[in-house]
Coordinates of C-alpha atoms in Angstrom, one line a residue:
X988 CA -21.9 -11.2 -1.4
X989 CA -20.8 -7.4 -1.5
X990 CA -17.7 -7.1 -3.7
X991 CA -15.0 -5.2 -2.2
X992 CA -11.7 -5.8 -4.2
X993 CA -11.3 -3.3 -6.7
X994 CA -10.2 -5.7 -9.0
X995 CA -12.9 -8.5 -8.8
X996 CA -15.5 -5.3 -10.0
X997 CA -16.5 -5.2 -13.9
X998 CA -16.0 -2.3 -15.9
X999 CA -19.3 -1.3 -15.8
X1000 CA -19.5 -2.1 -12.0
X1001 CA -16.6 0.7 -12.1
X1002 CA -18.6 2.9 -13.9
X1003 CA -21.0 3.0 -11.4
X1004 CA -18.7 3.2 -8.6
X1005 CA -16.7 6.3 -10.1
X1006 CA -20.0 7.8 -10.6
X1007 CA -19.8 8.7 -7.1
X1008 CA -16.0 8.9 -6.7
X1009 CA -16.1 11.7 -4.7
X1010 CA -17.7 9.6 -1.2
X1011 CA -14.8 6.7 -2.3
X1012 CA -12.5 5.6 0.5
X1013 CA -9.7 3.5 -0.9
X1014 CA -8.2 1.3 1.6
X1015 CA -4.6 0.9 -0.1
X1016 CA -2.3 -2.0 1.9
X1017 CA 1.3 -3.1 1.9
X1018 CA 2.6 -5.8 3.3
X1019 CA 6.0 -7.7 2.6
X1020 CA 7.4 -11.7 1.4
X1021 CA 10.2 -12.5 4.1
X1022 CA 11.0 -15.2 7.1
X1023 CA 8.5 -15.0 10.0
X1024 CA 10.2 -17.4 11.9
X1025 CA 10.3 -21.6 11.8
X1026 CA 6.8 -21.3 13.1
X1027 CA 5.1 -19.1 10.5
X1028 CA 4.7 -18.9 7.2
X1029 CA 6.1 -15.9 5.0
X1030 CA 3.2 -13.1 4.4
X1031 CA 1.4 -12.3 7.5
X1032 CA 2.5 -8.5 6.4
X1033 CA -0.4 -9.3 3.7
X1034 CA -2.4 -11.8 4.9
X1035 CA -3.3 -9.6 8.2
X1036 CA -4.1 -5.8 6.9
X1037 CA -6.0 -7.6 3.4
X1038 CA -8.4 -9.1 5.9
X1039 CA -8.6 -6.2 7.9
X1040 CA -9.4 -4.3 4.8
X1041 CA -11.9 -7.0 3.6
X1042 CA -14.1 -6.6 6.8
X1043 CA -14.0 -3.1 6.8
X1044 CA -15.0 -2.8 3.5
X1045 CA -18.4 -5.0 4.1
X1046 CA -18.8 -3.1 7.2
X1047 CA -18.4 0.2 6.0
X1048 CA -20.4 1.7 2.7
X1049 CA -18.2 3.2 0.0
X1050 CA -15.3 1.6 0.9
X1051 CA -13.1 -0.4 -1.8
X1052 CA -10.0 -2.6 -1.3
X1053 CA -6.8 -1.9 -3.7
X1054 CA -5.3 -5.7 -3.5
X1055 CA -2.2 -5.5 -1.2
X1056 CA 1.2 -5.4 -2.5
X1057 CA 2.7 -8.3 -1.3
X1058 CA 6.8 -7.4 -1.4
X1059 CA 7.9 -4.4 0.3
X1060 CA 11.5 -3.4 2.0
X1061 CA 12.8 -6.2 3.7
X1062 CA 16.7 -5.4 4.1
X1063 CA 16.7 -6.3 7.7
X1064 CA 15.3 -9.5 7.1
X1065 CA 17.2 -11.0 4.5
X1066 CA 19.4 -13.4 6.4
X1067 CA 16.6 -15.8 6.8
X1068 CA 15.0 -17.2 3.9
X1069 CA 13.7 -15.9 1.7
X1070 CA 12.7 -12.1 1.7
X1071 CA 11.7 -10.5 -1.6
X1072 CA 12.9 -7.3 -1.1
X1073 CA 12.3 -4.1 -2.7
X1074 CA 14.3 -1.1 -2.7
X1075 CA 13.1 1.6 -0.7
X1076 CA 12.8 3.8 -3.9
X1077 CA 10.5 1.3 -5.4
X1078 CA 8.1 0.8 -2.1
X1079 CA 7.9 4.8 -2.6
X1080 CA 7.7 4.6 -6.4
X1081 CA 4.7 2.2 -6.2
X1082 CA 2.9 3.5 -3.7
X1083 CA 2.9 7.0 -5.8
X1084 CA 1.2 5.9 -8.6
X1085 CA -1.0 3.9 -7.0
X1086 CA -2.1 6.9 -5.1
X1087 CA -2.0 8.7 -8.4
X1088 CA -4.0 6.1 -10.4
X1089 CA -7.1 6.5 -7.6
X1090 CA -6.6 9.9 -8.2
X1091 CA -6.9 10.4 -11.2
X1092 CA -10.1 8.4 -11.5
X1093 CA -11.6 10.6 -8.9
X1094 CA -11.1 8.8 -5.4
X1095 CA -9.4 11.5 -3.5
X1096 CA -10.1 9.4 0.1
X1097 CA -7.3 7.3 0.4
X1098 CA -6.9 5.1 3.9
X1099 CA -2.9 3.6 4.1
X1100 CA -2.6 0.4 6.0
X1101 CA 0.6 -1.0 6.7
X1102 CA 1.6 -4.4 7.3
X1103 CA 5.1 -4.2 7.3
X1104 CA 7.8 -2.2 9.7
X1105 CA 10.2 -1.6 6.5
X1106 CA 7.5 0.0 4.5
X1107 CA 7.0 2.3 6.8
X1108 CA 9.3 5.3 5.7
X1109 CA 8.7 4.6 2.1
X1110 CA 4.9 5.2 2.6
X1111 CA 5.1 7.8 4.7
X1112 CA 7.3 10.1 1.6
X1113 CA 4.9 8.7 -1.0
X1114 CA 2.1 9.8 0.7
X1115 CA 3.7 13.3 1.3
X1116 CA 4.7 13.5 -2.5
X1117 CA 1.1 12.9 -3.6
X1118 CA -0.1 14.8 -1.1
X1119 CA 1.9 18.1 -2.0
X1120 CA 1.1 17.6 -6.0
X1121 CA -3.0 16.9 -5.0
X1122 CA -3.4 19.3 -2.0
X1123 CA -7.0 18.3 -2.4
X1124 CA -6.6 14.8 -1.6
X1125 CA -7.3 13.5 2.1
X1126 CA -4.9 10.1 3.3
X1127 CA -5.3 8.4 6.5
X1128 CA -1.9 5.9 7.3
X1129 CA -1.4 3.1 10.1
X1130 CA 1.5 3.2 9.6
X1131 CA 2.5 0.5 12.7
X1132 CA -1.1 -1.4 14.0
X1133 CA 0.5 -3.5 16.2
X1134 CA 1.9 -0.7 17.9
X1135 CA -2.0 0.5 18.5
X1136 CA -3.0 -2.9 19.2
X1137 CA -0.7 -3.7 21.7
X1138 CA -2.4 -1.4 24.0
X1139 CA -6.1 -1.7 23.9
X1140 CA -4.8 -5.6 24.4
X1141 CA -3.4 -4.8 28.0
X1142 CA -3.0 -7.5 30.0
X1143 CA -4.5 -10.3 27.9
X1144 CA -0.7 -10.1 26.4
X1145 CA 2.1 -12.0 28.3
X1146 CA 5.1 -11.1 27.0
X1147 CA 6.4 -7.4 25.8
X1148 CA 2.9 -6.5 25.3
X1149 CA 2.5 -8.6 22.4
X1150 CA 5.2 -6.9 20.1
X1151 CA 7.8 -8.7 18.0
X1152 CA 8.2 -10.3 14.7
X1153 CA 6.0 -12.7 14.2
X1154 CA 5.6 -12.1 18.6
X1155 CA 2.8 -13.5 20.7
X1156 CA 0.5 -10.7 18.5
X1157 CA 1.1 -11.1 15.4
X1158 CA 1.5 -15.0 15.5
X1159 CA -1.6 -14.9 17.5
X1160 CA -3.5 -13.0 14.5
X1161 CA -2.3 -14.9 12.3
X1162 CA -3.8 -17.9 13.8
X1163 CA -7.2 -15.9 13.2
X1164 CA -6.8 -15.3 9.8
X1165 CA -4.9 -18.3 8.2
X1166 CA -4.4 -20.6 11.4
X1167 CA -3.4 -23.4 8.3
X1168 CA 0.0 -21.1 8.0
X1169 CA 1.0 -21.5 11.4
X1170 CA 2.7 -24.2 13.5
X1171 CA 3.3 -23.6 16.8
X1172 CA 5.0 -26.4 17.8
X1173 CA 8.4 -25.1 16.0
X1174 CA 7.5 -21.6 18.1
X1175 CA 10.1 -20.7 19.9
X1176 CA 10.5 -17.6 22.3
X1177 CA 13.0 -14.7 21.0
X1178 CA 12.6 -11.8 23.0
X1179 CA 15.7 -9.1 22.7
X1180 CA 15.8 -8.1 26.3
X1181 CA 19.0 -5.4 25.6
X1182 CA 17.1 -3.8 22.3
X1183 CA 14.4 -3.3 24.8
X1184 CA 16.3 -1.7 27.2
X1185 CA 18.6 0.4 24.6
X1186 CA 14.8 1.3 22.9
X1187 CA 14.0 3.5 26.0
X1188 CA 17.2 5.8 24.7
X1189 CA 17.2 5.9 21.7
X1190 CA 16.4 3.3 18.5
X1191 CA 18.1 0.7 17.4
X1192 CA 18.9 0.1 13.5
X1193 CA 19.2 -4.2 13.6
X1194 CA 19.6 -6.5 11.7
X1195 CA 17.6 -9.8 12.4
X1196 CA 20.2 -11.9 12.3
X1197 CA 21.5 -9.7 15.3
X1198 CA 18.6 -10.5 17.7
X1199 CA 17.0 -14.0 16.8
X1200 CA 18.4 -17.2 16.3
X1201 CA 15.1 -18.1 14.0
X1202 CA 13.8 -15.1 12.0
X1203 CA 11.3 -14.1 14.8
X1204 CA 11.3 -12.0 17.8
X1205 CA 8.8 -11.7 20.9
X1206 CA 7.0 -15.0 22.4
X1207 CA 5.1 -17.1 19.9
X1208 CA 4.3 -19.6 22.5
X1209 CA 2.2 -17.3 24.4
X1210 CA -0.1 -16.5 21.0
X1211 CA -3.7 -18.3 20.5
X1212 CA -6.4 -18.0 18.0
X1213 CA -8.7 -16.0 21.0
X1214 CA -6.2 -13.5 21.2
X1215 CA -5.9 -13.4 17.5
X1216 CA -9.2 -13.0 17.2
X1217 CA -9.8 -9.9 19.9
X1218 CA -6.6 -8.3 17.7
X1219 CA -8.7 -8.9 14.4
X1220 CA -12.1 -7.3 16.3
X1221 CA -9.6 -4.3 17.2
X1222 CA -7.9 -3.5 14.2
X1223 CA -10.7 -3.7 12.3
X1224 CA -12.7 -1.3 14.8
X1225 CA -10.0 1.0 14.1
X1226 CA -9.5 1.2 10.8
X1227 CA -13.6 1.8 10.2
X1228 CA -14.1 4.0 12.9
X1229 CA -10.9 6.4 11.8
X1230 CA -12.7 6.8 8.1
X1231 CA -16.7 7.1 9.4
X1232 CA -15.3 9.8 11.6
X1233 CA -14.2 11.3 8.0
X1234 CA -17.2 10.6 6.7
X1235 CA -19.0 12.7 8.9
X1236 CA -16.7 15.6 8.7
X1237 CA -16.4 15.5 4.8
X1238 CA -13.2 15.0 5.0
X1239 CA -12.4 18.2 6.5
X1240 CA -9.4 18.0 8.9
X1241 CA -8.2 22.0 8.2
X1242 CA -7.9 23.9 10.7

């Protein structure tokens, strides 16, 4: 079985892989702890993109998995039980010297994949920061893949094209990669209808407690492990085709 986490490598096994550093893409993931609804359990934000990262990483040579961080910013969420939060100067404090740490050891190919909406600012400055002190370092960021998803699904989602917390997508992927964590029978349909609307204006800064009744939001009665599973086939497509397009450039995206 190929070995993909970073750290399930032995040293030497590092040696060898920093011996060619410089065709290294680290895939670096962040997901969060918090209320996913009665139906769900508490960490698809982890569960999801360290699967996603596992597959690519067999699929795709030179590719390493940092293991996810598993708390990120969950402010919004913290009404429902029980979201390990961190504060948005921490998400952006960790990420840096992550980023740094691959740096330093030579792995200047660094892939961002998000699992969580609140980490999404955080990451972005972090990545900027690095960026600006290592102008030589290359980052790709999904910074939202159910937003990407959503799409390339169509019509094989019912409700708001799959979106939500813990919605008919992601309940629905998480029934393809931990279907144990799920129970469907305490799903129950939150979709915000006026958030929608207002969306189309201009965005909304909520709090959960504001638009769900159970700590989830979108249609988890319309999700299934076949849908799930397309959404895994997607995700994954588009996280290793984004880096062997790099590849083949060298990592060259000047102009």
């Amino acid at each position: 079985m190929k070995k993909v986490f970073l750290n399930e490598f032995t040293g030497h096994e590092i040696q060898e892989l920093l011996g060619k550093a410089e065709k290294i893409t680290a895939i670096c993931s962040f997901g969060s702890c918090e209320s996913h609804g009665w139906h769900c359990c508490l960490g698809p934000d982890t569960f999801v993109p360290t699967e996603v990262a596992k597959r690519v990483a067999e699929r795709v040579e030179n590719v390493v998995v940092v293991p996810c961080v598993p708390f990120g910013t969950s402010i919004n969420y913290n009404k429902y039980p029980m979201s390990v939060t961190l504060r948005y100067e921490t998400v952006i404090a960790v990420a840096e010297d992550i980023f740094e740490s691959l740096i330093n050891n030579g792995i200047k190919h660094i892939y961002i994949l998000n699992g969580h909406d609140g980490n999404i600012a955080p990451l972005t400055i972090a990545a900027q920061k690095v960026k600006d002190r290592h102008p030589d370092a290359k980052f790709l960021y999904l910074p939202a893949w159910w937003e990407k998803v959503g799409p390339i699904m169509g019509s094989r989602f019912e409700v708001w094209n799959g979106l939500g917390h813990s919605g008919e997508g992601e309940t629905s992927i998480m029934m393809a990669v931990r279907p144990e964590l799920v129970d469907l029978s305490k799903a129950v349909s939150q979709v915000p209808e006026k958030i929608i609307r207002i969306n189309q204006r201009a965005n909304v800064i909520w709090d959960i407690k504001e638009v769900s009744e159970t700590g989830a939001t979108g249609d988890p009665t319309k999700a299934n492990a076949e849908k799930g599973k397309q959404m895994l086939d997607i995700l994954v497509d588009l996280v290793a085709e984004a880096i062997e397009d790099m590849n083949r450039s060298g990592w060259n995206y000047s102009v």
